[in-house]
Amino acid sequence: MNTGYAAVNGLKMYYEVHGSGPGRPLVLLPGGVLTIELSFGAVLPALAEGRQVIVTELQGHGRTADIDRDMSMAAFAGDVAGLLGHLGVGQADVFGFSLGGGVALQLALDRPELVGRLVAASVGYSPDGTHPDIADPARWATSTRMPKIGRASCRERV
């Protein structure tokens, strides 16, 4: 496994590269306020057996610190595009879970040349059903609805 930080769009974006193999790499995009381990830890070794897998943590998530800009699908997708450029990846298959699924869809809309196959799992189409503790980042640190590691990560953000 290789890890690092890519300087993209004013952000130091944490990423990991697992495995190797022929064909397009697979990019995994975790769910909101989740880390790589919480979203994909159980399946990552199997996915990386026969191909390269790139996993990242979005702005304000896990080991990627927050910066002074709005968190939006367009910004997140631009960051993922920047990460692919940083890694020299011309096209990848993309799997996104929850928030990561929305980012994957936005990436395909904004930069279709970067996306081969796309899987978006558990993606909301409207914020109407989102609990306020999840919708409001100011409430993440004290929310009982957030994963425990997510609450700790929110308190430790730079």
mmCIF file of C-alpha atoms in Angstrom:
data_model
loop_
_atom_site.group_PDB
_atom_site.id
_atom_site.type_symbol
_atom_site.label_atom_id
_atom_site.label_comp_id
_atom_site.label_asym_id
_atom_site.label_seq_id
_atom_site.Cartn_x
_atom_site.Cartn_y
_atom_site.Cartn_z
ATOM 1 C CA MET A 1 0.000 0.000 0.000
ATOM 2 C CA ASN A 2 1.201 3.496 -0.856
ATOM 3 C CA THR A 3 -0.216 6.497 0.977
ATOM 4 C CA GLY A 4 0.182 10.201 0.539
ATOM 5 C CA TYR A 5 -1.333 13.621 0.272
ATOM 6 C CA ALA A 6 -2.119 15.293 -3.038
ATOM 7 C CA ALA A 7 -2.187 19.077 -3.261
ATOM 8 C CA VAL A 8 -5.410 19.733 -5.190
ATOM 9 C CA ASN A 9 -7.578 22.844 -5.242
ATOM 10 C CA GLY A 10 -5.989 24.256 -2.074
ATOM 11 C CA LEU A 11 -6.533 20.966 -0.241
ATOM 12 C CA LYS A 12 -4.079 18.378 1.093
ATOM 13 C CA MET A 13 -6.113 15.315 0.097
ATOM 14 C CA TYR A 14 -5.239 12.007 1.758
ATOM 15 C CA TYR A 15 -5.194 8.924 -0.455
ATOM 16 C CA GLU A 16 -4.105 5.303 -0.492
ATOM 17 C CA VAL A 17 -3.182 3.086 -3.446
ATOM 18 C CA HIS A 18 -3.634 -0.661 -2.956
ATOM 19 C CA GLY A 19 -2.826 -3.565 -5.255
ATOM 20 C CA SER A 20 -1.894 -3.632 -8.902
ATOM 21 C CA GLY A 21 -3.039 -5.253 -12.091
ATOM 22 C CA PRO A 22 -4.066 -4.663 -15.659
ATOM 23 C CA GLY A 23 -6.873 -2.394 -16.706
ATOM 24 C CA ARG A 24 -8.333 0.729 -15.230
ATOM 25 C CA PRO A 25 -7.831 1.424 -11.541
ATOM 26 C CA LEU A 26 -10.847 1.406 -9.250
ATOM 27 C CA VAL A 27 -11.505 4.565 -7.232
ATOM 28 C CA LEU A 28 -13.457 4.143 -3.989
ATOM 29 C CA LEU A 29 -15.212 7.171 -2.489
ATOM 30 C CA PRO A 30 -16.355 6.748 1.148
ATOM 31 C CA GLY A 31 -19.621 7.911 2.622
ATOM 32 C CA GLY A 32 -20.082 11.202 4.429
ATOM 33 C CA VAL A 33 -18.115 11.645 7.669
ATOM 34 C CA LEU A 34 -16.674 8.166 7.165
ATOM 35 C CA THR A 35 -13.079 7.139 6.703
ATOM 36 C CA ILE A 36 -11.549 4.666 4.281
ATOM 37 C CA GLU A 37 -11.570 1.990 6.979
ATOM 38 C CA LEU A 38 -15.192 2.549 8.003
ATOM 39 C CA SER A 39 -16.512 2.442 4.445
ATOM 40 C CA PHE A 40 -14.249 -0.112 2.776
ATOM 41 C CA GLY A 41 -11.934 -1.744 5.336
ATOM 42 C CA ALA A 42 -13.612 -5.149 5.162
ATOM 43 C CA VAL A 43 -13.647 -5.396 1.343
ATOM 44 C CA LEU A 44 -10.542 -3.457 0.328
ATOM 45 C CA PRO A 45 -8.108 -6.413 0.422
ATOM 46 C CA ALA A 46 -10.328 -8.496 -1.866
ATOM 47 C CA LEU A 47 -10.882 -5.618 -4.291
ATOM 48 C CA ALA A 48 -7.136 -4.999 -4.545
ATOM 49 C CA GLU A 49 -6.237 -8.620 -5.330
ATOM 50 C CA GLY A 50 -6.336 -8.202 -9.104
ATOM 51 C CA ARG A 51 -6.302 -4.487 -9.772
ATOM 52 C CA GLN A 52 -5.084 -1.151 -8.516
ATOM 53 C CA VAL A 53 -7.491 0.458 -6.049
ATOM 54 C CA ILE A 54 -7.294 4.146 -5.152
ATOM 55 C CA VAL A 55 -9.121 5.297 -2.028
ATOM 56 C CA THR A 56 -9.376 8.848 -0.743
ATOM 57 C CA GLU A 57 -10.926 10.859 2.054
ATOM 58 C CA LEU A 58 -12.821 13.965 1.030
ATOM 59 C CA GLN A 59 -12.467 17.503 2.411
ATOM 60 C CA GLY A 60 -13.079 17.521 6.172
ATOM 61 C CA HIS A 61 -13.178 13.722 6.382
ATOM 62 C CA GLY A 62 -10.671 11.456 8.128
ATOM 63 C CA ARG A 63 -7.100 12.497 7.353
ATOM 64 C CA THR A 64 -8.060 15.202 4.851
ATOM 65 C CA ALA A 65 -8.418 18.438 6.797
ATOM 66 C CA ASP A 66 -11.159 20.952 6.184
ATOM 67 C CA ILE A 67 -10.360 24.187 4.357
ATOM 68 C CA ASP A 68 -12.175 27.492 4.062
ATOM 69 C CA ARG A 69 -14.592 26.671 1.257
ATOM 70 C CA ASP A 70 -18.066 25.238 1.001
ATOM 71 C CA MET A 71 -18.414 21.482 0.956
ATOM 72 C CA SER A 72 -20.227 20.709 -2.271
ATOM 73 C CA MET A 73 -20.511 17.858 -4.756
ATOM 74 C CA ALA A 74 -18.841 20.015 -7.403
ATOM 75 C CA ALA A 75 -15.881 20.831 -5.130
ATOM 76 C CA PHE A 76 -15.502 17.204 -4.026
ATOM 77 C CA ALA A 77 -15.672 15.952 -7.631
ATOM 78 C CA GLY A 78 -13.082 18.559 -8.667
ATOM 79 C CA ASP A 79 -10.818 17.291 -5.891
ATOM 80 C CA VAL A 80 -11.155 13.697 -7.085
ATOM 81 C CA ALA A 81 -10.379 14.815 -10.644
ATOM 82 C CA GLY A 82 -7.317 16.639 -9.288
ATOM 83 C CA LEU A 83 -6.230 13.518 -7.394
ATOM 84 C CA LEU A 84 -6.492 11.428 -10.562
ATOM 85 C CA GLY A 85 -4.360 14.003 -12.368
ATOM 86 C CA HIS A 86 -1.834 13.981 -9.511
ATOM 87 C CA LEU A 87 -1.580 10.191 -9.786
ATOM 88 C CA GLY A 88 -1.398 10.252 -13.591
ATOM 89 C CA VAL A 89 -4.642 8.299 -14.016
ATOM 90 C CA GLY A 90 -6.406 9.075 -17.294
ATOM 91 C CA GLN A 91 -9.524 7.035 -16.590
ATOM 92 C CA ALA A 92 -10.788 4.929 -13.689
ATOM 93 C CA ASP A 93 -13.784 2.896 -12.680
ATOM 94 C CA VAL A 94 -15.474 4.632 -9.755
ATOM 95 C CA PHE A 95 -17.495 3.256 -6.839
ATOM 96 C CA GLY A 96 -19.015 5.723 -4.401
ATOM 97 C CA PHE A 97 -21.008 4.991 -1.272
ATOM 98 C CA SER A 98 -23.584 7.482 0.039
ATOM 99 C CA LEU A 99 -21.931 10.934 -0.145
ATOM 100 C CA GLY A 100 -19.163 9.294 -2.174
ATOM 101 C CA GLY A 101 -21.824 8.055 -4.595
ATOM 102 C CA GLY A 102 -23.046 11.597 -5.121
ATOM 103 C CA VAL A 103 -19.463 12.706 -5.714
ATOM 104 C CA ALA A 104 -19.004 9.855 -8.211
ATOM 105 C CA LEU A 105 -22.108 10.956 -10.114
ATOM 106 C CA GLN A 106 -20.920 14.586 -10.129
ATOM 107 C CA LEU A 107 -17.485 13.489 -11.372
ATOM 108 C CA ALA A 108 -19.113 11.581 -14.241
ATOM 109 C CA LEU A 109 -21.188 14.632 -15.152
ATOM 110 C CA ASP A 110 -18.342 17.144 -14.899
ATOM 111 C CA ARG A 111 -15.476 15.028 -16.222
ATOM 112 C CA PRO A 112 -16.936 12.053 -18.148
ATOM 113 C CA GLU A 113 -13.586 11.295 -19.774
ATOM 114 C CA LEU A 114 -12.196 10.323 -16.344
ATOM 115 C CA VAL A 115 -14.898 7.747 -15.557
ATOM 116 C CA GLY A 116 -15.088 4.272 -17.067
ATOM 117 C CA ARG A 117 -17.644 2.242 -15.147
ATOM 118 C CA LEU A 118 -19.614 3.922 -12.379
ATOM 119 C CA VAL A 119 -21.374 2.430 -9.369
ATOM 120 C CA ALA A 120 -23.200 4.747 -6.968
ATOM 121 C CA ALA A 121 -24.583 2.974 -3.899
ATOM 122 C CA SER A 122 -26.984 4.378 -1.315
ATOM 123 C CA VAL A 123 -27.113 7.836 -2.895
ATOM 124 C CA GLY A 124 -29.769 10.295 -1.753
ATOM 125 C CA TYR A 125 -31.521 12.336 -4.407
ATOM 126 C CA SER A 126 -32.884 14.954 -2.014
ATOM 127 C CA PRO A 127 -31.652 16.280 1.348
ATOM 128 C CA ASP A 128 -35.235 16.389 2.700
ATOM 129 C CA GLY A 129 -34.911 13.124 4.657
ATOM 130 C CA THR A 130 -31.493 13.832 6.145
ATOM 131 C CA HIS A 131 -31.458 14.126 9.939
ATOM 132 C CA PRO A 132 -30.238 17.585 11.113
ATOM 133 C CA ASP A 133 -27.350 15.991 13.057
ATOM 134 C CA ILE A 134 -25.980 14.675 9.773
ATOM 135 C CA ALA A 135 -26.871 17.612 7.538
ATOM 136 C CA ASP A 136 -25.210 20.217 9.786
ATOM 137 C CA PRO A 137 -21.410 19.799 10.136
ATOM 138 C CA ALA A 138 -21.489 21.951 13.283
ATOM 139 C CA ARG A 139 -23.432 19.153 15.011
ATOM 140 C CA TRP A 140 -21.201 16.223 13.935
ATOM 141 C CA ALA A 141 -18.891 16.317 16.961
ATOM 142 C CA THR A 142 -21.729 15.908 19.478
ATOM 143 C CA SER A 143 -24.164 13.815 17.458
ATOM 144 C CA THR A 144 -25.044 10.344 18.706
ATOM 145 C CA ARG A 145 -26.000 9.462 15.118
ATOM 146 C CA MET A 146 -22.436 9.761 13.830
ATOM 147 C CA PRO A 147 -19.881 6.923 13.918
ATOM 148 C CA LYS A 148 -17.679 7.162 17.001
ATOM 149 C CA ILE A 149 -14.494 7.505 14.948
ATOM 150 C CA GLY A 150 -16.271 10.166 12.868
ATOM 151 C CA ARG A 151 -17.030 12.210 15.980
ATOM 152 C CA ALA A 152 -13.399 11.994 17.078
ATOM 153 C CA SER A 153 -12.203 12.966 13.598
ATOM 154 C CA CYS A 154 -14.493 16.005 13.589
ATOM 155 C CA ARG A 155 -13.029 17.241 16.888
ATOM 156 C CA GLU A 156 -9.464 16.746 15.646
ATOM 157 C CA ARG A 157 -9.852 18.529 12.313
ATOM 158 C CA VAL A 158 -7.388 21.304 11.576
#
